[in-house]
Coordinates of C-alpha atoms in Angstrom, one line a residue:
X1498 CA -11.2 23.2 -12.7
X1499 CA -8.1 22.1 -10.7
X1500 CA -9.1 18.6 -10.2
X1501 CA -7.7 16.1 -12.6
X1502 CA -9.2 12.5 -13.1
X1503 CA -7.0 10.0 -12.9
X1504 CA -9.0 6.9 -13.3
X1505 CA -12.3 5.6 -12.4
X1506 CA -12.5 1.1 -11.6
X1507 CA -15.7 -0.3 -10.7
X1508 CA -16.9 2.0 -8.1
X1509 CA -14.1 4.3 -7.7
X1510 CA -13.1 7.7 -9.0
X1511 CA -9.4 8.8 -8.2
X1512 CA -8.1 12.1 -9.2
X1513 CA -5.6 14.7 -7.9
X1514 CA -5.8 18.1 -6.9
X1515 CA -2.4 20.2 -6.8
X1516 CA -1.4 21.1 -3.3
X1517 CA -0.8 24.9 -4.4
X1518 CA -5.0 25.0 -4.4
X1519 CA -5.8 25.8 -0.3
X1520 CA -6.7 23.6 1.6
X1521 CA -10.0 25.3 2.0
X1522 CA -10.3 24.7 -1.7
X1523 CA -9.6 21.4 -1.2
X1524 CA -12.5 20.8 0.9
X1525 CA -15.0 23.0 -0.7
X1526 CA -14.6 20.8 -4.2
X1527 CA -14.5 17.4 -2.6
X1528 CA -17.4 18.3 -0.4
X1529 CA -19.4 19.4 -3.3
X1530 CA -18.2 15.9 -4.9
X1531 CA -19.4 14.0 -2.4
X1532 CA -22.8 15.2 -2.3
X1533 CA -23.2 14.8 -5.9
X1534 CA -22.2 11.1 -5.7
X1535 CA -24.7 10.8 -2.8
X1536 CA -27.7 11.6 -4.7
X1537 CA -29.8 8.5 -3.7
X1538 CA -31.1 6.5 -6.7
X1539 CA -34.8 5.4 -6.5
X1540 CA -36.2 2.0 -7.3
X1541 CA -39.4 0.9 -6.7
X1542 CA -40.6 4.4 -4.8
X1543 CA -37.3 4.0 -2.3
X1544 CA -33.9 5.9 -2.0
X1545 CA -31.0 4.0 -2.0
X1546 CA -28.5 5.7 0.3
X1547 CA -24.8 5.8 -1.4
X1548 CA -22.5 7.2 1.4
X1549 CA -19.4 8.2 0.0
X1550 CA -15.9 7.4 1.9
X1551 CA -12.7 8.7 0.7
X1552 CA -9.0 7.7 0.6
X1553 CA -6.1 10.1 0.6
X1554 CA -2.4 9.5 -0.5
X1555 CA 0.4 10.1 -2.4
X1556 CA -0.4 7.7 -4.9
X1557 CA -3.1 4.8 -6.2
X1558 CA -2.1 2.6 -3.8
X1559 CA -4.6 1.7 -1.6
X1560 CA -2.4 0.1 1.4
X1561 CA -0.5 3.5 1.5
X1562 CA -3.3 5.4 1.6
X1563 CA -5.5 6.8 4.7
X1564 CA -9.3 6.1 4.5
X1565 CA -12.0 8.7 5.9
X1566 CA -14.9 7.3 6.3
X1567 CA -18.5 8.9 4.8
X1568 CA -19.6 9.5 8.3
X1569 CA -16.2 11.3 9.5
X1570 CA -16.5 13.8 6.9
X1571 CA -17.4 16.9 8.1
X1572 CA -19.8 18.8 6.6
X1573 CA -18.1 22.0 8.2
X1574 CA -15.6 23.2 4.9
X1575 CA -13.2 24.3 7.7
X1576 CA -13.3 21.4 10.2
X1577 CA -12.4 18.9 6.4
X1578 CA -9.8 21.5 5.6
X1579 CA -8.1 21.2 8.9
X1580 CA -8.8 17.1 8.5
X1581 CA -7.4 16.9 4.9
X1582 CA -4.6 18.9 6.2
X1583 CA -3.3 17.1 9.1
X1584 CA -4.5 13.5 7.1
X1585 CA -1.9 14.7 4.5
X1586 CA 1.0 16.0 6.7
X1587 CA 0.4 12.5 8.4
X1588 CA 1.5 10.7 5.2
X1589 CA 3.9 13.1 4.0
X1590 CA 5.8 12.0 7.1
X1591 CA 6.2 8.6 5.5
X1592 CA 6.5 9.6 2.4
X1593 CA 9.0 12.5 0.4
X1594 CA 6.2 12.7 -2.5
X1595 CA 4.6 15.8 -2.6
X1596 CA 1.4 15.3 -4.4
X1597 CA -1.7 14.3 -3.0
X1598 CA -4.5 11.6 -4.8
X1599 CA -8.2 11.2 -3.7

């Protein structure tokens, strides 16, 4: 319910989720996005993996933005809490906006 879509290009999906939700919250929803993005499609009897990486920032640029890699996700809700928490403070120190995009 809190996330908002922004935009979706090619094989992208950006939206925002305010930064009164927790950052526990935070996790939890974009966890559960990412696995249902990495449902493998089949084709010809064989899985297709689609890992799903994710980019962080305080807006839809992509050079200001700080990329996690699929494989340095953790699965652990509070290990990405404590990831998504630091990524952002990380950025805010560059930047005085105070949302956060995905």
């Amino acid at each position: 319910k809190p996330v908002e879509l922004l935009a979706q290009i090619h094989d992208s999906v950006v939206f925002q989720i305010p930064l009164s939700i927790p950052w526990i919250e935070h996790a939890d929803i974009l966890l559960r996005i990412k696995k249902s993005l990495e449902t493998p499609p089949i084709w010809h009897d064989r899985e297709i993996p689609t890992p799903v990486d994710l980019a962080v920032g305080n807006n839809m640029c992509k050079d200001q933005m700080e990329e996690i890699k699929s494989k340095s996700i953790p699965k652990d809700v509070d290990k990405f809490a404590e990831l998504l928490r630091n990524t952002y403070f990380k950025l805010r120190s560059k930047s005085l906006l105070p949302s956060i995009i995905y």
